[in-house]
mmCIF file of C-alpha atoms in Angstrom:
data_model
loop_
_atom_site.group_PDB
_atom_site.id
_atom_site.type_symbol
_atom_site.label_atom_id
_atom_site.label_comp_id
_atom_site.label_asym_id
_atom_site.label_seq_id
_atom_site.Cartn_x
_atom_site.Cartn_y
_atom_site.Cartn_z
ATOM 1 C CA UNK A 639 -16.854 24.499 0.345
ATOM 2 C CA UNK A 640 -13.751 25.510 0.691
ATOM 3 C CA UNK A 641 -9.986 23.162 1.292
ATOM 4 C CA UNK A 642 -7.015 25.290 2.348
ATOM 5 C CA UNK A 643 -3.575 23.365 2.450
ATOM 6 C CA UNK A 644 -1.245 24.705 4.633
ATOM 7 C CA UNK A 645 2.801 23.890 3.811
ATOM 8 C CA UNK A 646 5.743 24.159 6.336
ATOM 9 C CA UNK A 647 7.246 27.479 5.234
ATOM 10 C CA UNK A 648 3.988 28.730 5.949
ATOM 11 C CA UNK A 649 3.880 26.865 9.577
ATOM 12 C CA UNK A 650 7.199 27.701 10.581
ATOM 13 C CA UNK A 651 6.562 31.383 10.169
ATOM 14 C CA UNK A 652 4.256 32.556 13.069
ATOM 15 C CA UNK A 653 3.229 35.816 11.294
ATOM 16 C CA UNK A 654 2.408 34.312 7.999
ATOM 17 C CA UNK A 655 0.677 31.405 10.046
ATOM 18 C CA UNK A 656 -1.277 33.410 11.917
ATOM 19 C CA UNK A 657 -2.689 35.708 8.723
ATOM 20 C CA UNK A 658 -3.335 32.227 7.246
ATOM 21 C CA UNK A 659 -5.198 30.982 10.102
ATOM 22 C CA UNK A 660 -7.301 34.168 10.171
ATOM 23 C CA UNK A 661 -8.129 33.647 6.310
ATOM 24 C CA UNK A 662 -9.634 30.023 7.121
ATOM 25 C CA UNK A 663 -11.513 31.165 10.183
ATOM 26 C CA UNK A 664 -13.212 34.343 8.124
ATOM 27 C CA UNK A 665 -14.405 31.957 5.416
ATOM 28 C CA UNK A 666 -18.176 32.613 5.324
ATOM 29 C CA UNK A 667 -18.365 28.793 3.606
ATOM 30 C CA UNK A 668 -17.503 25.509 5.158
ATOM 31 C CA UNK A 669 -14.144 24.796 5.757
ATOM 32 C CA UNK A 670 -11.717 22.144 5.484
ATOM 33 C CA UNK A 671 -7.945 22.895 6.605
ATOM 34 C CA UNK A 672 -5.094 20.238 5.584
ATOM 35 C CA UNK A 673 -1.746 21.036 7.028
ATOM 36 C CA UNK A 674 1.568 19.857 6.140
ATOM 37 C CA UNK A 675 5.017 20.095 8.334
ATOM 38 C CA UNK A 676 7.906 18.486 6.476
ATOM 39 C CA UNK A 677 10.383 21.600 7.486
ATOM 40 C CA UNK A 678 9.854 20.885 11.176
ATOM 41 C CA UNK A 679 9.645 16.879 10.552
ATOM 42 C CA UNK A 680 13.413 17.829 9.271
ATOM 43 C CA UNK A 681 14.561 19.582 12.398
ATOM 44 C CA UNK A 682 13.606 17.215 14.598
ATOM 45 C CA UNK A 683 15.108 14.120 12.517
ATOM 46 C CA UNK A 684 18.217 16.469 12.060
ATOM 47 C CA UNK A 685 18.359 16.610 15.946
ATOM 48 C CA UNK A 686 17.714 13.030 16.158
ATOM 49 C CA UNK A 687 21.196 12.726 13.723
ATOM 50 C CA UNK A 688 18.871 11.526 11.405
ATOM 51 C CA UNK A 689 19.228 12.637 7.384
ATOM 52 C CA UNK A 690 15.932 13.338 5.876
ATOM 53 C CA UNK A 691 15.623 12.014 2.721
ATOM 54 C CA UNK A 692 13.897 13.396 -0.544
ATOM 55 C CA UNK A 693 13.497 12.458 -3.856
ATOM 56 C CA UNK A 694 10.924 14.697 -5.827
ATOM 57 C CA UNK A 695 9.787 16.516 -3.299
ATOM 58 C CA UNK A 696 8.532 13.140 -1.971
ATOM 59 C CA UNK A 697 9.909 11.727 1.315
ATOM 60 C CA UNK A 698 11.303 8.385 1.591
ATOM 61 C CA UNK A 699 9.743 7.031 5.083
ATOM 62 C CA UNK A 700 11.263 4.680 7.141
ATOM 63 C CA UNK A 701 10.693 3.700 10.573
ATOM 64 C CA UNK A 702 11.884 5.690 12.523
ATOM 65 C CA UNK A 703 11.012 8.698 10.137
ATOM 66 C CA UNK A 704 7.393 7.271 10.392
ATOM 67 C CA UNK A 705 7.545 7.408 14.121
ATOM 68 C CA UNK A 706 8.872 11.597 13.521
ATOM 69 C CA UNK A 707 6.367 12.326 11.012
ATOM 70 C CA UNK A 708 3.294 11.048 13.264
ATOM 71 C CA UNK A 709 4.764 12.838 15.697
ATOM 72 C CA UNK A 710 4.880 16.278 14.614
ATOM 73 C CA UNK A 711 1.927 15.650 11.983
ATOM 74 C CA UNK A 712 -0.697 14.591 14.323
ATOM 75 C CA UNK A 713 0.561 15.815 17.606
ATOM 76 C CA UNK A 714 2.115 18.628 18.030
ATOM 77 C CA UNK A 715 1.684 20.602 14.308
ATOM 78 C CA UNK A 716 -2.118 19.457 14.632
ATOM 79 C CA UNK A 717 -3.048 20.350 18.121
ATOM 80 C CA UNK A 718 -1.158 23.591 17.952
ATOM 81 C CA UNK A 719 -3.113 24.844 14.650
ATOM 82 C CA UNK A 720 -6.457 23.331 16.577
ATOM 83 C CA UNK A 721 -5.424 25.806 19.817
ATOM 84 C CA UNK A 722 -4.918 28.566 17.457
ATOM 85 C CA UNK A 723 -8.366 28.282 15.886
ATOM 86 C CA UNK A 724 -10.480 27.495 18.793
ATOM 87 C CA UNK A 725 -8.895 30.928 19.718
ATOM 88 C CA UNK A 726 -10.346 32.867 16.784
ATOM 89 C CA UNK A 727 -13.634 31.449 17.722
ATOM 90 C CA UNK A 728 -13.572 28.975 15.209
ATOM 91 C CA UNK A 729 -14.657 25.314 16.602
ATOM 92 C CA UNK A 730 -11.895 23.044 14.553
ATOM 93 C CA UNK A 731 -11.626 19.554 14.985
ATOM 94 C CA UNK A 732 -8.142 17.542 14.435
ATOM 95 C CA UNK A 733 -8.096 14.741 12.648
ATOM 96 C CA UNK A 734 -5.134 11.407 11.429
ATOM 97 C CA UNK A 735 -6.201 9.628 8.851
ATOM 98 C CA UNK A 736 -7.266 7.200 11.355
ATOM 99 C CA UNK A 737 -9.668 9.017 13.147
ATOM 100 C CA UNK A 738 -12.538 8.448 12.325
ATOM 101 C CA UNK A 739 -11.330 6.116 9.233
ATOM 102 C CA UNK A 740 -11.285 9.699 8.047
ATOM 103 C CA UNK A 741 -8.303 8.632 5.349
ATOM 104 C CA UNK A 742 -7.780 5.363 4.134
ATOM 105 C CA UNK A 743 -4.598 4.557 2.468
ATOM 106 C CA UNK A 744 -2.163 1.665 1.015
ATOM 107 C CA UNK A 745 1.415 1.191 0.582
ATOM 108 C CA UNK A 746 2.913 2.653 -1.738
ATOM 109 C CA UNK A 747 4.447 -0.673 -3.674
ATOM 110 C CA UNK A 748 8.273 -0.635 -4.157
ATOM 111 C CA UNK A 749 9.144 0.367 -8.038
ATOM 112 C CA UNK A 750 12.255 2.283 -9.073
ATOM 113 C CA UNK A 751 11.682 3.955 -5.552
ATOM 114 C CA UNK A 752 11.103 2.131 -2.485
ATOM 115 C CA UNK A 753 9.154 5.234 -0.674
ATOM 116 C CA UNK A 754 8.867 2.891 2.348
ATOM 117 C CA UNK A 755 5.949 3.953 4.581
ATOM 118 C CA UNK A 756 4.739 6.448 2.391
ATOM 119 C CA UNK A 757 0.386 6.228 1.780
ATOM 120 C CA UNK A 758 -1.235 6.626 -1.219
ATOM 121 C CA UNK A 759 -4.654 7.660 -0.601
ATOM 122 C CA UNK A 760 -7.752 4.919 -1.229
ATOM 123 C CA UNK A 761 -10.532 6.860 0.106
ATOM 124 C CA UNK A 762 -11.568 9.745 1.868
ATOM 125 C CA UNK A 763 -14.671 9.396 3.882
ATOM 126 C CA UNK A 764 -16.358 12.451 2.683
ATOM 127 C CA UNK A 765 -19.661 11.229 4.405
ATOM 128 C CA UNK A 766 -18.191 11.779 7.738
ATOM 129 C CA UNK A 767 -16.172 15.312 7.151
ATOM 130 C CA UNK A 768 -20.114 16.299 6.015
ATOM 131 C CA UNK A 769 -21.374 15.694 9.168
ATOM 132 C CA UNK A 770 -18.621 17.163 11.033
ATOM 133 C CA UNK A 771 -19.307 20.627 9.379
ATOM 134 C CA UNK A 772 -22.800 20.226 8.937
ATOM 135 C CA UNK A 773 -22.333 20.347 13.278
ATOM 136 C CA UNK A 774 -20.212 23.586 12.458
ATOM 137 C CA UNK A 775 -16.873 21.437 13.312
ATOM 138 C CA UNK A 776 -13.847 22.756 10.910
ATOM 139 C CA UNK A 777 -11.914 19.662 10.138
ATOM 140 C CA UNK A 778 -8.224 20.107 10.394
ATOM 141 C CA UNK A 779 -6.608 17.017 8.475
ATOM 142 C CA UNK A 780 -2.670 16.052 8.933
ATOM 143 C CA UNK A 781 -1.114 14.044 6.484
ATOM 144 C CA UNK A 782 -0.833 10.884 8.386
ATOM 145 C CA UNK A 783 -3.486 8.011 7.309
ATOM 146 C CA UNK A 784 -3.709 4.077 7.954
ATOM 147 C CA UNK A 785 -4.372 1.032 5.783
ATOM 148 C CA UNK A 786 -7.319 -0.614 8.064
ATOM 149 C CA UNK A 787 -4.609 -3.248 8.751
ATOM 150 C CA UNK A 788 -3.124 -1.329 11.451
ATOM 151 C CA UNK A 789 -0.490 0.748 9.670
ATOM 152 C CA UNK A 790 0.192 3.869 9.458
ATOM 153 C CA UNK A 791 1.269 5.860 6.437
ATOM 154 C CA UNK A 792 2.805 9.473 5.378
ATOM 155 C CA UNK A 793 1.148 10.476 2.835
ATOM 156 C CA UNK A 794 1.780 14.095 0.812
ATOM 157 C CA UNK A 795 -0.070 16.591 2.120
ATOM 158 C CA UNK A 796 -0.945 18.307 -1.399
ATOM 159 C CA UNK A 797 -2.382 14.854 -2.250
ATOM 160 C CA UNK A 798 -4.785 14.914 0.918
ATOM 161 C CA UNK A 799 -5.833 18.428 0.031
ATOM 162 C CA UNK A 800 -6.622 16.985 -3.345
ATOM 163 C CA UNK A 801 -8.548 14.213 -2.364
ATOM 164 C CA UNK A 802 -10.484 15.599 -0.058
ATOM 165 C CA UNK A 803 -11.275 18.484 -2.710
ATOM 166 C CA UNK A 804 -12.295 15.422 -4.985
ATOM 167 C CA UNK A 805 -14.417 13.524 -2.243
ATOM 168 C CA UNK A 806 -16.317 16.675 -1.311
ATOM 169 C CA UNK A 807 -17.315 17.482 -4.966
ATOM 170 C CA UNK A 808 -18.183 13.920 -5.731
ATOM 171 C CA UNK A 809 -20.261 14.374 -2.729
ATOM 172 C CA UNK A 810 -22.375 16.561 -4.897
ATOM 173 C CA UNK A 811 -20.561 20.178 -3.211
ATOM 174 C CA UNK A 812 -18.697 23.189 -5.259
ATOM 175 C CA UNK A 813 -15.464 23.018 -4.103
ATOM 176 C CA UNK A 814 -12.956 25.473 -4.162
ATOM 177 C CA UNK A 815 -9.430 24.285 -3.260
ATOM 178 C CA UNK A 816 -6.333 26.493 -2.253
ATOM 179 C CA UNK A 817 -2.995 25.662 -2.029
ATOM 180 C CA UNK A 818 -1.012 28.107 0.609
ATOM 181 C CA UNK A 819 2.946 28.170 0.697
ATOM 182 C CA UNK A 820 5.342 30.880 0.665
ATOM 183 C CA UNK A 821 5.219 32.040 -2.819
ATOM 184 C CA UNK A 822 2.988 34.361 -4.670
ATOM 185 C CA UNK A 823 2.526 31.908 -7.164
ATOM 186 C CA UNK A 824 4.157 29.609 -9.627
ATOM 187 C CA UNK A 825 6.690 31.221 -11.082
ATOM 188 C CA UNK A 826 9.092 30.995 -14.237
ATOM 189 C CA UNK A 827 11.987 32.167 -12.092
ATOM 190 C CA UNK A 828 12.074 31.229 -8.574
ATOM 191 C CA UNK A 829 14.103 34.041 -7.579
ATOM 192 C CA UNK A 830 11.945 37.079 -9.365
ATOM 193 C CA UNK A 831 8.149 37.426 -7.398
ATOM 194 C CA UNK A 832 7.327 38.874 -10.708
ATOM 195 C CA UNK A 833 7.565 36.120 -12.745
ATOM 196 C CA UNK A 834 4.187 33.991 -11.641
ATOM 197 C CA UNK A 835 2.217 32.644 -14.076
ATOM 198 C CA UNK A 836 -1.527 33.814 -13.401
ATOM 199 C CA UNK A 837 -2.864 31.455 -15.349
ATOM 200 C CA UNK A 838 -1.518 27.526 -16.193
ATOM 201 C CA UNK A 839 -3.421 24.816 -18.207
ATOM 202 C CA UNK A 840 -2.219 20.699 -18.609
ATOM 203 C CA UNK A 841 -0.008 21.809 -21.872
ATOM 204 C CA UNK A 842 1.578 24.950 -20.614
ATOM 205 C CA UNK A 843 2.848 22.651 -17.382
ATOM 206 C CA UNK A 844 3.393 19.927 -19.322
ATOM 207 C CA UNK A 845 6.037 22.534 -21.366
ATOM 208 C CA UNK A 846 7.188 24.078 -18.297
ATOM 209 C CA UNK A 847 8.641 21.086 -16.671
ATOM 210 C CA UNK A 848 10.291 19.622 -19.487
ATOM 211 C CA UNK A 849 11.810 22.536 -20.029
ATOM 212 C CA UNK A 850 13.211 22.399 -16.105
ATOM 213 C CA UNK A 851 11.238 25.568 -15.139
ATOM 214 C CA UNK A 852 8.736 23.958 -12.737
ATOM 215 C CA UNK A 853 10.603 21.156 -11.059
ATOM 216 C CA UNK A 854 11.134 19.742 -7.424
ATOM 217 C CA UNK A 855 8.727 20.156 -4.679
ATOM 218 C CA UNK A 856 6.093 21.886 -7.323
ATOM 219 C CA UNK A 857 6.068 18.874 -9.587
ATOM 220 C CA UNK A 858 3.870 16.886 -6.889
ATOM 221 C CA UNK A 859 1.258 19.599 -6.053
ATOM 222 C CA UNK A 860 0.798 20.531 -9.240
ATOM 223 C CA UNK A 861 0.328 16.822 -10.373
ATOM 224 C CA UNK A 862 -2.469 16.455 -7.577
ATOM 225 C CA UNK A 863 -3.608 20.246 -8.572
ATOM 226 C CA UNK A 864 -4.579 19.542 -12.138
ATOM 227 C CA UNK A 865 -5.889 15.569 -10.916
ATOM 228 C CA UNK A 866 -8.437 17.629 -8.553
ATOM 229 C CA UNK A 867 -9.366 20.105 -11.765
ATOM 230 C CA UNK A 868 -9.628 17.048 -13.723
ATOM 231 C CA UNK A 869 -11.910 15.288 -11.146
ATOM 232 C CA UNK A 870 -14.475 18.005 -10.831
ATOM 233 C CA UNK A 871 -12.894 20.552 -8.235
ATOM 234 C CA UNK A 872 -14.723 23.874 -9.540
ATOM 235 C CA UNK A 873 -11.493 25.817 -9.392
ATOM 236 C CA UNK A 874 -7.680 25.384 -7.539
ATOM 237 C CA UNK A 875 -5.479 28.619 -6.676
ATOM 238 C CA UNK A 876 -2.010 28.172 -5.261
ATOM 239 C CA UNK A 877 -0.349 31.035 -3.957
ATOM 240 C CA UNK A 878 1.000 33.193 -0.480
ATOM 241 C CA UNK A 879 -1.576 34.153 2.245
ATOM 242 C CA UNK A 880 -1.544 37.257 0.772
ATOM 243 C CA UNK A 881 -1.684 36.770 -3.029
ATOM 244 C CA UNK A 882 -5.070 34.201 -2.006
ATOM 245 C CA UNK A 883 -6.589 37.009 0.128
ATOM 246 C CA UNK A 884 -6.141 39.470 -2.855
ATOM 247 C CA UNK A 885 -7.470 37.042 -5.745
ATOM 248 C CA UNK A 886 -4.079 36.579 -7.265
ATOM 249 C CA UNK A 887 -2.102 33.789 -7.568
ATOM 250 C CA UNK A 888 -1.464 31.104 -10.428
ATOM 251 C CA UNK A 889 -5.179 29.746 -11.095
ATOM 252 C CA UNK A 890 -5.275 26.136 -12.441
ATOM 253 C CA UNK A 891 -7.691 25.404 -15.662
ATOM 254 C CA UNK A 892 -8.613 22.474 -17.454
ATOM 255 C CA UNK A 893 -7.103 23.244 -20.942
#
């Protein structure tokens, strides 16, 4: 099986979008798609006079940013990437967290950081994503889940793609996950495309962000990158559209 996460550079740029969306809809294997959308979440707070707020690459999520986020997440974002593959003869299938009690989640609990409605993931119910492509439905998964209580939670994207990676191969199925954004890799120097690293283990990253190369936004997916590898995901690739549909990239390994 494959999981392809989507980010918002990616979703903001119709081209690169579109050659993305034609790379899940060619893949001869089932196919899981998890989509992000924090650049457009931004716009539309930004036009609400609302600051978006970031620490880590993680959002803090109030109310009213919870009300945004489900917004574009589920509605909009969702259906749009849905439309797109219905028209490349693919038969996708969008899904919240609460569809389906497709993602269940809790609160994250206040610490240093009080995240606010932010969802860390309890379970994904691989059981039911099974039967949706064993019908030859392509799930399409937004980042918004629910606690069972009612409540619902934005949760990272990158950390949906990696648990539904895990869920899937504890469910007994070779998984391959890919993480799609803008770059051609990870790279030493975010301003040189030739500096990705093709290949990264726990130590080398480990090295690389004390030492302030990796840092921000990169710091969660590759935390939730090397949790899938370390969970039983068969192999992880993050990279551009293009780098993934060339086999390059920076490929995650265990050690």
């Amino acid at each position: 099986m494959v999981v392809l996460k989507i980010g918002g550079n990616v979703l903001n740029n119709p081209a690169t979008l579109h050659e993305a969306l034609d790379y899940f809809a060619g893949q001869v294997e089932p196919a899981v798609l998890v989509h992000g959308g924090g650049r457009r979440a931004d716009e539309v707070l930004r036009s609400m006079n609302q600051q978006p707020r970031m620490i880590e690459g993680r959002r803090i999520t109030d109310h009213a940013t919870l009300d945004v986020v489900t917004m574009v997440y589920a509605g909009s974002i969702n259906k749009h990437i849905v439309g797109q593959l219905q028209a490349r003869g693919t038969n996708a299938i969008g899904l919240s967290g609460a569809d389906g009690n497709a993602i269940l989640a809790t609160k994250r609990p206040v610490g240093k950081i009080d995240y606010g409605f932010a969802g860390d993931v309890v379970a994904v119910n691989a059981p039911l994503l099974d039967a949706l492509l064993r019908l030859g439905l392509r799930p399409v998964l937004c980042p918004i889940t629910h606690d069972r209580h009612g409540q619902l939670l934005n949760t990272n994207a990158d950390t949906i793609a990696n648990e539904t990676a895990r869920a899937l191969a504890e469910a007994g199925h070779t998984v391959r996950l890919d993480y799609c954004f803008e770059f051609p890799g990870v790279m030493r120097d975010v301003n040189d495309p030739e500096s990705v690293i093709d290949r990264l283990d726990p130590g080398k990253y480990a090295e690389y962000r004390e030492d302030g190369v990796i840092s921000g936004g990169m710091i969660p997916k590759l935390d939730n990158a090397f949790s899938a590898i370390a969970a039983g995901v068969d192999s992880v690739v993050i990279g551009s559209i293009q780098a993934l549909r060339s086999g390059d990239g920076t490929r995650l390994r265990a050690s």
